[in-house]
Short mmCIF file of C-alpha atoms in Angstrom, two decimals:
data_model
loop_
_atom_site.label_atom_id
_atom_site.label_comp_id
_atom_site.label_asym_id
_atom_site.label_seq_id
_atom_site.Cartn_x
_atom_site.Cartn_y
_atom_site.Cartn_z
CA MET A 12 18.81 -1.79 -22.24
CA VAL A 13 20.25 1.76 -23.36
CA ALA A 14 21.82 3.59 -21.36
CA SER A 15 20.38 6.57 -19.90
CA PRO A 16 21.84 9.79 -18.47
CA PRO A 17 23.60 9.84 -14.99
CA ARG A 18 20.98 10.50 -12.11
CA ARG A 19 21.44 13.82 -10.34
CA PRO A 20 22.43 13.00 -6.41
CA PRO A 21 19.56 13.80 -3.90
CA THR A 22 20.19 17.04 -1.85
CA PRO A 23 21.79 16.18 1.40
CA ALA A 24 19.82 15.88 4.33
CA ASP A 25 20.35 17.10 7.50
CA PRO A 26 21.77 16.07 10.92
CA CYS A 27 19.48 14.53 12.56
CA ALA A 28 18.14 11.86 14.75
CA LEU A 29 14.48 9.33 14.03
CA VAL A 30 12.44 8.57 16.94
CA LEU A 31 10.27 5.69 15.68
CA PHE A 32 7.38 4.92 17.31
CA GLY A 33 6.14 1.40 17.21
CA ALA A 34 8.80 -0.03 16.62
CA THR A 35 8.30 -3.47 17.29
CA GLY A 36 5.29 -3.25 14.87
CA ASP A 37 4.51 -4.60 11.15
CA LEU A 38 4.77 -0.81 9.62
CA THR A 39 8.27 -1.23 10.97
CA HIS A 40 9.59 -4.51 9.65
CA ARG A 41 7.77 -4.03 6.04
CA LEU A 42 8.26 -0.95 5.23
CA VAL A 43 10.35 1.53 7.39
CA ILE A 44 13.29 -0.41 8.12
CA PRO A 45 13.93 -1.44 4.70
CA ALA A 46 13.29 1.85 3.50
CA LEU A 47 16.27 2.72 6.06
CA TYR A 48 18.63 0.40 4.91
CA ASN A 49 17.79 1.35 1.29
CA LEU A 50 19.23 4.50 1.89
CA SER A 51 21.58 3.38 3.83
CA ARG A 52 22.52 1.01 0.63
CA THR A 53 22.59 4.63 -1.59
CA ASN A 54 24.69 5.80 1.06
CA ALA A 55 21.68 8.18 1.17
CA LEU A 56 21.13 8.82 5.33
CA PRO A 57 23.48 11.57 7.17
CA GLU A 58 26.15 11.54 7.85
CA SER A 59 25.17 11.57 11.49
CA PHE A 60 21.73 9.67 12.11
CA ALA A 61 20.73 7.94 15.14
CA LEU A 62 17.35 5.99 15.07
CA ILE A 63 16.17 5.55 18.43
CA GLY A 64 13.13 2.72 18.19
CA VAL A 65 9.57 3.30 21.42
CA ALA A 66 7.80 0.50 22.50
CA ARG A 67 6.53 -1.39 25.18
CA GLY A 68 8.11 -4.16 26.66
CA ARG A 69 12.06 -4.58 27.99
CA THR A 70 13.60 -5.83 24.67
CA THR A 71 16.91 -4.67 24.40
CA THR A 72 18.88 -2.50 21.61
CA GLN A 73 20.84 -5.39 20.36
CA ALA A 74 17.81 -7.61 20.48
CA TRP A 75 15.53 -5.20 18.38
CA ARG A 76 18.78 -4.85 15.91
CA ASP A 77 18.37 -9.13 15.23
CA ASP A 78 15.02 -8.96 15.46
CA LEU A 79 14.70 -6.47 12.14
CA ARG A 80 17.93 -7.20 10.48
CA ALA A 81 15.51 -11.22 10.29
CA SER A 82 12.80 -9.63 8.73
CA LEU A 83 15.16 -7.74 6.13
CA GLU A 84 15.06 -11.39 4.68
CA LYS A 85 11.57 -11.17 4.40
CA TYR A 86 11.50 -7.82 2.60
CA ILE A 87 14.22 -7.22 0.32
CA ARG A 88 15.11 -9.08 -2.61
CA GLY A 89 18.08 -10.65 -2.63
CA ALA A 90 20.92 -10.48 -0.64
CA ILE A 91 21.61 -8.33 2.47
CA ASP A 92 23.96 -6.01 2.59
CA GLU A 93 26.20 -6.83 5.02
CA ASN A 94 27.95 -3.38 5.26
CA ALA A 95 24.87 -1.54 4.96
CA TRP A 96 23.43 -2.75 7.39
CA ARG A 97 26.00 -2.29 10.38
CA ARG A 98 25.76 1.44 8.94
CA LEU A 99 22.31 1.45 9.85
CA ALA A 100 22.18 -1.26 12.89
CA GLU A 101 25.03 0.54 15.15
CA ARG A 102 22.97 4.22 14.62
CA MET A 103 20.28 2.15 16.42
CA THR A 104 19.04 2.16 20.09
CA PHE A 105 15.98 0.82 21.32
CA LEU A 106 14.02 2.57 24.27
CA PRO A 107 11.10 0.90 25.97
CA GLY A 108 8.19 2.84 27.06
CA ASP A 109 4.76 3.52 28.27
CA LEU A 110 3.45 5.80 25.10
CA ALA A 111 0.87 7.65 27.85
CA ASP A 112 3.76 8.05 30.30
CA ALA A 113 4.99 12.08 30.75
CA GLY A 114 8.03 10.78 32.49
CA PHE A 115 9.09 8.94 29.17
CA TYR A 116 9.06 11.74 27.27
CA GLU A 117 11.53 13.70 29.88
CA THR A 118 13.27 10.30 29.73
CA LEU A 119 13.52 10.40 25.02
CA ARG A 120 14.82 14.56 25.61
CA GLY A 121 17.46 13.06 27.49
CA GLU A 122 18.37 10.54 25.21
CA LEU A 123 18.43 13.14 22.03
CA ASP A 124 20.13 16.18 24.26
CA ALA A 125 23.01 13.51 23.99
CA ARG A 126 22.89 12.92 20.96
CA THR A 127 25.34 16.13 20.40
CA ALA A 128 26.60 15.07 16.39
CA THR A 129 22.43 15.55 15.23
CA GLN A 130 22.67 19.35 16.21
CA GLY A 131 19.61 19.04 17.48
CA ASN A 132 17.14 17.59 15.45
CA ALA A 133 14.75 15.71 15.02
CA ILE A 134 11.73 13.45 13.24
CA PHE A 135 8.94 11.62 15.27
CA TYR A 136 7.34 8.94 12.97
CA LEU A 137 4.46 7.78 14.59
CA ALA A 138 4.34 4.48 13.04
CA ILE A 139 1.18 3.56 15.32
CA ALA A 140 -2.57 3.03 15.29
CA ALA A 141 -4.34 6.71 14.98
CA GLN A 142 -6.05 6.24 18.43
CA LEU A 143 -2.54 6.96 20.03
CA PHE A 144 -1.63 10.07 17.78
CA ASP A 145 -3.20 12.30 20.22
CA VAL A 146 -1.47 11.21 23.71
CA VAL A 147 1.96 11.12 21.94
CA THR A 148 1.16 14.11 20.52
CA GLN A 149 0.36 16.04 23.87
CA ASN A 150 2.82 14.65 25.40
CA LEU A 151 5.52 15.20 22.92
CA SER A 152 4.16 18.92 23.09
CA ALA A 153 4.48 18.96 27.07
CA ALA A 154 8.33 18.00 26.98
CA HIS A 155 9.05 20.72 24.58
CA LEU A 156 9.82 18.09 22.22
CA LEU A 157 7.98 19.95 19.04
CA ASP A 158 9.69 23.22 19.56
CA GLN A 159 11.70 25.02 17.57
CA PRO A 160 13.82 27.92 19.40
CA GLN A 161 15.15 30.89 17.56
CA ASP A 162 18.80 32.55 18.27
CA GLU A 163 18.99 36.24 19.22
CA ASP A 164 18.82 37.00 15.67
CA GLY A 165 15.48 34.91 15.09
CA VAL A 166 17.42 31.86 12.91
CA ARG A 167 15.71 28.25 13.70
CA LYS A 168 18.66 26.95 16.46
CA HIS A 169 16.94 23.04 15.22
CA TRP A 170 14.46 21.46 12.82
CA ARG A 171 11.25 19.56 14.62
CA ARG A 172 9.03 17.35 12.31
CA LEU A 173 6.12 15.12 12.95
CA VAL A 174 5.35 12.02 11.02
CA ILE A 175 2.15 10.94 10.48
CA GLU A 176 -0.03 7.45 8.62
CA LYS A 177 -2.78 6.88 7.12
CA PRO A 178 -5.40 6.84 7.53
CA PHE A 179 -5.24 10.72 8.24
CA GLY A 180 -9.17 10.70 10.12
CA HIS A 181 -12.30 8.19 9.43
CA ASP A 182 -14.31 11.04 8.01
CA LEU A 183 -14.71 14.28 7.47
CA ALA A 184 -15.56 15.41 10.92
CA SER A 185 -12.32 13.31 12.45
CA ALA A 186 -10.25 14.80 9.36
CA ARG A 187 -11.39 18.00 10.77
CA ALA A 188 -10.54 17.28 14.30
CA LEU A 189 -7.15 15.67 13.86
CA ASN A 190 -5.91 18.83 12.28
CA ALA A 191 -7.40 21.09 14.44
CA GLN A 192 -5.50 18.76 17.11
CA LEU A 193 -1.87 18.54 14.98
CA GLN A 194 -1.62 22.53 14.71
CA LYS A 195 -2.57 23.45 18.29
CA ILE A 196 1.18 21.97 18.70
CA VAL A 197 2.77 22.03 15.38
CA SER A 198 2.86 24.35 12.33
CA GLU A 199 1.79 22.80 8.87
CA ASP A 200 5.28 22.94 6.98
CA GLN A 201 6.56 20.21 10.41
CA ILE A 202 3.56 17.78 9.73
CA PHE A 203 4.60 15.07 7.27
CA ARG A 204 1.10 12.98 6.38
CA ILE A 205 3.03 10.25 5.06
CA ASP A 206 1.19 7.82 2.38
CA HIS A 207 4.06 5.10 0.96
CA PHE A 208 1.93 5.30 -2.49
CA LEU A 209 3.13 8.69 -3.21
CA GLY A 210 6.76 7.35 -2.63
CA LYS A 211 6.59 4.99 -6.37
CA ASP A 212 8.34 6.65 -9.01
CA THR A 213 6.19 5.60 -11.50
CA VAL A 214 3.70 8.06 -9.72
CA ARG A 215 5.50 10.90 -9.47
CA SER A 216 6.03 10.03 -13.17
CA ILE A 217 3.09 11.24 -14.17
CA MET A 218 3.81 14.68 -13.81
CA ALA A 219 7.30 14.58 -15.35
CA PHE A 220 5.31 13.01 -18.42
CA ARG A 221 2.49 15.79 -18.35
CA PHE A 222 4.67 18.59 -18.33
CA GLY A 223 7.66 17.28 -19.28
CA ASN A 224 6.33 16.50 -23.04
CA GLY A 225 5.25 19.34 -25.04
CA LEU A 226 3.30 16.28 -26.78
CA PHE A 227 0.30 15.68 -25.02
CA GLU A 228 -0.28 18.79 -22.93
CA PRO A 229 -2.22 20.34 -25.96
CA ILE A 230 -4.13 17.08 -25.81
CA TRP A 231 -4.70 16.79 -22.01
CA ASN A 232 -8.09 18.47 -21.32
CA ARG A 233 -12.11 18.21 -22.51
CA ASP A 234 -11.23 18.91 -26.00
CA ARG A 235 -9.88 15.69 -26.76
CA ILE A 236 -10.59 13.36 -23.66
CA ASP A 237 -13.74 11.46 -23.56
CA HIS A 238 -12.97 10.19 -19.92
CA ILE A 239 -10.46 8.92 -17.46
CA GLN A 240 -10.53 5.36 -15.82
CA ILE A 241 -8.17 5.11 -12.21
CA THR A 242 -7.47 0.94 -11.37
CA ALA A 243 -5.84 -0.33 -8.16
CA ALA A 244 -7.36 -3.96 -8.41
CA GLU A 245 -5.83 -6.19 -5.97
CA THR A 246 -5.26 -10.27 -6.64
CA VAL A 247 -5.19 -10.63 -2.11
CA GLY A 248 -7.44 -10.50 0.28
CA VAL A 249 -7.53 -9.07 3.92
CA GLU A 250 -4.92 -11.60 5.22
CA THR A 251 -4.33 -11.08 8.55
CA ARG A 252 -6.01 -7.68 8.74
CA GLY A 253 -9.36 -8.32 8.77
CA LYS A 254 -9.74 -6.61 12.61
CA PHE A 255 -8.48 -3.36 10.66
CA TYR A 256 -10.29 -3.73 7.86
CA GLU A 257 -13.61 -4.21 9.79
CA GLN A 258 -12.66 -0.54 11.38
CA THR A 259 -11.89 0.75 7.08
CA GLY A 260 -13.51 -0.60 4.65
CA ALA A 261 -12.13 -0.19 0.44
CA LEU A 262 -13.00 3.13 0.38
CA ARG A 263 -11.53 4.91 3.60
CA ASP A 264 -8.56 2.92 3.01
CA MET A 265 -7.94 3.37 -0.49
CA LEU A 266 -10.23 6.17 -1.64
CA PRO A 267 -9.35 9.33 -0.27
CA ASN A 268 -5.36 9.14 -0.24
CA HIS A 269 -4.23 6.32 -3.10
CA LEU A 270 -6.88 7.47 -5.60
CA LEU A 271 -7.37 10.79 -5.06
CA THR A 272 -3.81 11.44 -5.21
CA LEU A 273 -3.50 9.80 -8.09
CA LEU A 274 -6.82 11.75 -9.46
CA SER A 275 -5.36 15.17 -8.11
CA MET A 276 -1.74 14.84 -10.10
CA VAL A 277 -3.53 13.84 -13.66
CA ALA A 278 -5.55 16.16 -13.53
CA MET A 279 -3.63 19.44 -12.11
CA GLU A 280 -2.49 22.81 -14.11
CA PRO A 281 0.47 23.10 -15.14
CA PRO A 282 3.01 24.52 -11.85
CA VAL A 283 5.35 26.94 -11.90
CA ARG A 284 8.23 25.31 -10.29
CA PHE A 285 8.30 22.12 -9.28
CA ASP A 286 8.42 22.74 -5.99
CA ALA A 287 6.22 21.77 -2.09
CA ALA A 288 4.56 25.13 -2.36
CA HIS A 289 3.09 25.15 -5.97
CA MET A 290 2.44 20.84 -6.32
CA LEU A 291 0.46 21.23 -4.15
CA SER A 292 -1.59 24.58 -4.03
CA LYS A 293 -2.40 23.21 -8.20
CA ARG A 294 -3.52 19.85 -6.31
CA ALA A 295 -5.59 21.38 -4.26
CA GLU A 296 -7.33 23.62 -6.75
CA VAL A 297 -7.84 20.44 -8.59
CA LEU A 298 -9.51 19.05 -5.46
CA ALA A 299 -11.38 21.78 -4.15
CA ALA A 300 -13.19 21.89 -7.46
CA ILE A 301 -14.61 18.41 -7.49
CA PRO A 302 -18.16 18.34 -6.04
CA GLU A 303 -19.12 16.19 -3.46
CA VAL A 304 -19.81 12.37 -4.86
CA GLU A 305 -23.66 11.28 -5.21
CA PRO A 306 -24.68 7.99 -3.12
CA GLY A 307 -26.30 6.62 -6.53
CA CYS A 308 -22.90 7.48 -8.46
CA ALA A 309 -20.99 4.95 -6.23
CA VAL A 310 -21.12 1.38 -5.87
CA ARG A 311 -19.51 -0.83 -3.29
CA GLY A 312 -19.42 -4.78 -3.08
CA GLN A 313 -18.33 -7.39 -1.04
CA TYR A 314 -15.86 -10.54 -2.34
CA GLY A 315 -17.44 -14.15 -1.88
CA ALA A 316 -16.14 -17.37 -2.41
CA GLY A 317 -14.19 -18.00 -5.73
CA ASP A 318 -10.11 -18.81 -7.29
CA VAL A 319 -7.56 -16.34 -7.29
CA LEU A 320 -4.78 -17.06 -10.07
CA GLY A 321 -5.74 -20.36 -10.12
CA ARG A 322 -5.94 -21.05 -6.15
CA PRO A 323 -9.51 -21.16 -4.10
CA LYS A 324 -10.21 -18.38 -1.64
CA LYS A 325 -12.83 -17.64 1.49
CA ARG A 326 -15.68 -15.38 0.97
CA TYR A 327 -15.02 -12.33 3.07
CA ARG A 328 -16.94 -13.25 6.29
CA ASP A 329 -15.53 -16.17 6.96
CA GLU A 330 -11.59 -14.61 6.73
CA ALA A 331 -10.32 -14.30 10.87
CA ASN A 332 -10.91 -11.25 13.04
CA VAL A 333 -14.03 -10.39 9.96
CA ALA A 334 -18.10 -11.17 11.82
CA GLN A 335 -19.99 -13.53 10.18
CA ASN A 336 -22.74 -10.50 9.18
CA SER A 337 -20.13 -7.59 8.03
CA GLY A 338 -21.28 -5.51 6.39
CA ILE A 339 -17.42 -3.86 5.17
CA GLU A 340 -17.13 -3.21 1.55
CA THR A 341 -14.46 -4.69 -0.15
CA TYR A 342 -14.57 -3.24 -3.55
CA VAL A 343 -15.88 0.67 -5.00
CA ALA A 344 -16.05 2.59 -8.06
CA MET A 345 -17.23 5.38 -8.00
CA ARG A 346 -17.50 8.51 -10.36
CA LEU A 347 -16.49 11.95 -10.35
CA GLU A 348 -16.63 15.25 -12.00
CA ILE A 349 -14.26 18.17 -11.91
CA GLU A 350 -15.76 21.76 -12.44
CA ASN A 351 -13.17 23.55 -14.36
CA TRP A 352 -12.41 24.87 -17.61
CA ARG A 353 -10.38 22.35 -18.33
CA TRP A 354 -12.38 19.17 -17.42
CA ALA A 355 -15.58 20.11 -17.37
CA GLY A 356 -18.23 17.33 -18.56
CA VAL A 357 -15.48 14.81 -18.69
CA PRO A 358 -15.61 11.94 -16.00
CA PHE A 359 -13.54 10.16 -13.82
CA TYR A 360 -14.03 6.66 -13.16
CA LEU A 361 -12.19 5.04 -10.50
CA ARG A 362 -12.30 2.14 -8.67
CA THR A 363 -10.43 -1.07 -6.13
CA GLY A 364 -10.94 -3.98 -5.15
CA LYS A 365 -9.80 -6.94 -3.46
CA HIS A 366 -9.63 -10.77 -4.56
CA LEU A 367 -10.00 -9.51 -8.47
CA SER A 368 -8.75 -11.33 -10.89
CA LYS A 369 -4.74 -9.30 -11.80
CA ARG A 370 -3.05 -7.03 -9.58
CA LEU A 371 -3.14 -3.49 -11.59
CA THR A 372 -2.59 0.10 -10.45
CA GLU A 373 -2.75 2.98 -13.51
CA LEU A 374 -4.18 5.41 -15.09
CA ALA A 375 -6.50 4.63 -18.51
CA ILE A 376 -7.37 7.84 -20.64
CA ARG A 377 -9.23 7.26 -23.39
CA PHE A 378 -9.35 10.11 -26.42
CA LYS A 379 -12.54 10.90 -28.75
CA PRO A 380 -12.34 9.78 -31.71
CA ALA A 381 -11.25 12.53 -34.29
CA PRO A 382 -14.33 14.88 -35.77
CA SER A 383 -14.41 13.11 -39.15
CA THR A 384 -13.12 9.89 -40.58
CA PRO A 385 -13.00 8.45 -43.78
CA PHE A 386 -12.39 4.62 -42.17
CA ARG A 387 -16.70 4.45 -40.96
CA ASP A 388 -16.76 1.50 -43.25
CA ALA A 389 -13.51 -0.13 -42.39
CA VAL A 390 -13.64 -3.70 -41.56
CA GLU A 391 -13.33 -3.67 -37.22
CA GLY A 392 -14.17 -0.19 -37.73
CA MET A 393 -12.92 2.62 -35.54
CA ARG A 394 -11.36 1.53 -31.95
CA PRO A 395 -10.51 4.81 -29.65
CA ASN A 396 -6.76 5.65 -28.97
CA TRP A 397 -5.43 4.29 -24.97
CA LEU A 398 -3.38 6.62 -23.09
CA HIS A 399 -2.08 3.66 -20.22
CA LEU A 400 -0.11 5.17 -17.76
CA ARG A 401 0.73 1.31 -15.21
CA ILE A 402 2.00 2.27 -11.59
CA ALA A 403 2.15 -1.23 -10.71
CA PRO A 404 3.39 -3.88 -11.74
CA ASP A 405 5.67 -4.17 -14.44
CA GLU A 406 5.91 0.07 -14.98
CA GLY A 407 5.24 1.74 -17.48
CA ILE A 408 3.20 3.81 -20.35
CA SER A 409 1.62 2.26 -23.36
CA LEU A 410 -0.34 4.29 -26.08
CA GLN A 411 -3.07 2.69 -28.31
CA PHE A 412 -3.89 3.79 -32.00
CA GLU A 413 -4.88 2.24 -35.25
CA ILE A 414 -2.73 1.38 -38.01
CA LYS A 415 -3.85 0.08 -41.50
CA ARG A 416 -3.77 -3.73 -41.81
CA PRO A 417 -0.89 -4.78 -44.33
CA GLY A 418 -2.58 -6.28 -47.74
CA PRO A 419 -4.55 -4.45 -50.51
CA ALA A 420 -7.76 -3.54 -48.22
CA MET A 421 -8.38 -0.72 -45.97
CA ASP A 422 -8.68 -2.53 -42.92
CA LEU A 423 -7.70 -0.59 -39.56
CA ALA A 424 -6.05 -2.42 -36.60
CA SER A 425 -5.14 -1.56 -32.86
CA VAL A 426 -1.84 -1.60 -31.83
CA ARG A 427 0.04 -0.79 -28.45
CA MET A 428 3.44 0.84 -28.76
CA ASP A 429 4.72 0.40 -25.21
CA PHE A 430 7.46 2.03 -22.87
CA ARG A 431 9.27 0.27 -19.95
CA TYR A 432 11.14 1.68 -17.01
CA ASP A 433 12.81 -2.09 -16.78
CA ASP A 434 14.55 -1.38 -20.67
CA TRP A 435 15.45 1.75 -19.43
CA PHE A 436 16.81 2.11 -16.55
CA PRO A 437 18.25 -0.03 -13.85
CA LYS A 438 16.32 -1.00 -10.93
CA GLU A 439 17.04 0.03 -7.83
CA PRO A 440 15.88 -1.17 -4.19
CA ASN A 441 12.81 0.20 -3.86
CA ILE A 442 10.23 -0.68 -2.01
CA GLY A 443 8.41 3.34 -2.02
CA TYR A 444 9.14 4.65 1.67
CA GLU A 445 12.73 6.11 0.62
CA THR A 446 12.50 8.28 -1.15
CA LEU A 447 9.04 10.35 0.81
CA ILE A 448 11.87 9.41 4.46
CA HIS A 449 14.32 11.56 2.76
CA ASP A 450 12.13 14.00 2.36
CA VAL A 451 11.50 14.38 5.80
CA MET A 452 15.08 14.74 5.99
CA THR A 453 15.38 17.81 3.78
CA GLY A 454 11.81 19.21 4.64
CA ASP A 455 10.86 18.80 1.29
CA GLN A 456 7.19 18.54 1.62
CA THR A 457 5.92 18.18 -2.24
CA LEU A 458 4.53 14.43 -2.23
CA PHE A 459 2.89 14.71 1.60
CA MET A 460 -0.80 16.28 1.85
CA ARG A 461 -1.33 19.19 3.68
CA ALA A 462 -4.48 19.80 5.83
CA ASP A 463 -6.60 21.20 3.74
CA MET A 464 -5.98 18.31 1.08
CA VAL A 465 -7.28 15.76 3.91
CA GLU A 466 -10.53 17.56 4.75
CA GLN A 467 -11.52 18.18 0.39
CA THR A 468 -11.09 14.05 -0.01
CA TRP A 469 -13.04 13.46 3.03
CA ARG A 470 -15.41 15.95 2.09
CA ILE A 471 -15.82 14.42 -1.28
CA VAL A 472 -16.92 11.05 -0.20
CA GLN A 473 -18.80 12.03 2.96
CA PRO A 474 -22.84 11.40 1.01
CA VAL A 475 -21.29 8.01 0.05
CA LEU A 476 -19.81 7.37 3.30
CA ASP A 477 -23.56 8.40 5.30
CA ALA A 478 -25.48 6.78 2.43
CA TRP A 479 -23.58 3.40 2.94
CA ALA A 480 -24.10 3.61 6.74
CA ALA A 481 -27.59 3.95 6.58
CA SER A 482 -27.83 1.30 3.95
CA ALA A 483 -27.35 -2.85 3.98
CA ASP A 484 -27.33 -3.55 0.31
CA LEU A 485 -24.01 -5.16 -0.58
CA PRO A 486 -23.76 -6.74 -3.37
CA ALA A 487 -21.24 -9.90 -3.53
CA TYR A 488 -19.06 -10.69 -5.91
CA VAL A 489 -17.02 -14.10 -7.45
CA SER A 490 -13.43 -14.09 -6.04
CA GLY A 491 -11.38 -13.93 -9.27
CA GLY A 492 -13.05 -11.82 -11.04
CA ALA A 493 -13.70 -8.14 -11.97
CA GLY A 494 -16.05 -6.83 -9.06
CA PRO A 495 -19.84 -6.43 -8.71
CA ALA A 496 -22.06 -6.77 -11.76
CA GLU A 497 -23.61 -3.21 -10.63
CA ALA A 498 -19.73 -1.68 -11.07
CA ASP A 499 -20.59 -2.50 -15.17
CA ALA A 500 -24.01 -0.82 -14.77
CA LEU A 501 -22.16 2.47 -13.43
CA LEU A 502 -20.49 2.82 -16.79
CA ALA A 503 -23.20 1.52 -19.15
CA ARG A 504 -25.75 4.03 -18.08
CA GLU A 505 -23.70 6.46 -19.55
CA GLY A 506 -22.77 4.41 -23.11
CA ARG A 507 -18.47 3.30 -21.49
CA ARG A 508 -17.71 0.12 -20.27
CA TRP A 509 -14.55 -0.56 -18.00
CA LEU A 510 -11.27 -2.04 -19.59
CA PRO A 511 -10.73 -4.90 -18.87
CA ILE A 512 -8.27 -5.74 -15.77
CA GLU A 513 -7.27 -9.35 -17.39
CA ALA A 514 -6.16 -7.62 -21.04
CA ALA A 515 -3.66 -4.50 -19.08
#
């Protein structure tokens, strides 16, 4: 491994309390607590920090701590740093309560007021089902827990922030309703719409790669790029999430957030500065320039039985909590365009699916061929140049290009130049939420979604949702394959094809 320069320390976080609604739920065990533990391990938590867990039940603080400590064994690689866990655990308090009981929020306010070291700063993290957002936010507002009072000089006495998890709505209408509801009780700069996908270092490195290197920006446009493929392939099925997936499906679960976020980052114009105001505005511009997707430019599918990584898998309709006649898609492929100067005429192909042959999240940029070449008669012909930005697994960047094969003949061979993060930087504990939670503490909204951006993403896919709701056509695909044949036809009609998932 080549030595890398020292990393800049993170922006210090203000003293604060984090109130975690859904403190005994799956999200808390799997993501939130492991992230807070990693922040404790790297000394990134504020010195004055309190974690108040809220949920139904009669669990004690010690029992809650013990349960979360046990679950860390599942989600943290390597041995637990007991000192780091102790520093976090001793700041944890469990507060049982009924989320619909207005009196409970008065009790919560008393708990916050008693923690004077946090200086009144508080984060309310809603790790709960979306249908509970309204009752919780209304009660927080009624108890004045979201207020940010100012002194006589207009200086804010403390800050209050609200974190909500995706999905941010179920369609365009519900997204607009959710935004309207939230904006009645808090300002936009208090709302942090969190998506763990944006916490991955390799997602954020897309912007560093584009705007930190003069080599690529001049060719990052319609003149040099033929098309872009964005893939999020999973080998897992719905596992224990059948009930959730029956209400969601692959499109709602992945397109308006994960894949359109990647698209906005790879296609945005250069910001003046890397801060929330400029970054969000540039990403929003891209989303606003994408026309609504016509149903004929989208394909869905549902996995059948098959073998994934050598193991037999059942079909989706045989999964637990899934209807035998379910019409929910587990695969989506879609063609989009961006109507602006840089990208006019360049198609973006997006795909995501479960029970596919390989786990892979990447952006693949295919460049146009040289306008004229003396190598038309080379034995293997001219293969296209591809740039791969791998998000997961094996994070890195690779460039495919042509060279001459050794020997007397002018034969061309396609080769790849690879950069792997693990070869240059030491591995650090990171599940994707650490950066995002720390950003909430510092008030940095760069990696979050603004209200208008959320509504734009739903606008883009709404015609497809409407068409699919009115149609029973749902192709099946074999588990362990590449998805339905109809997805291949989506590109083939324009003389293109998907890159093989297995070859990435």
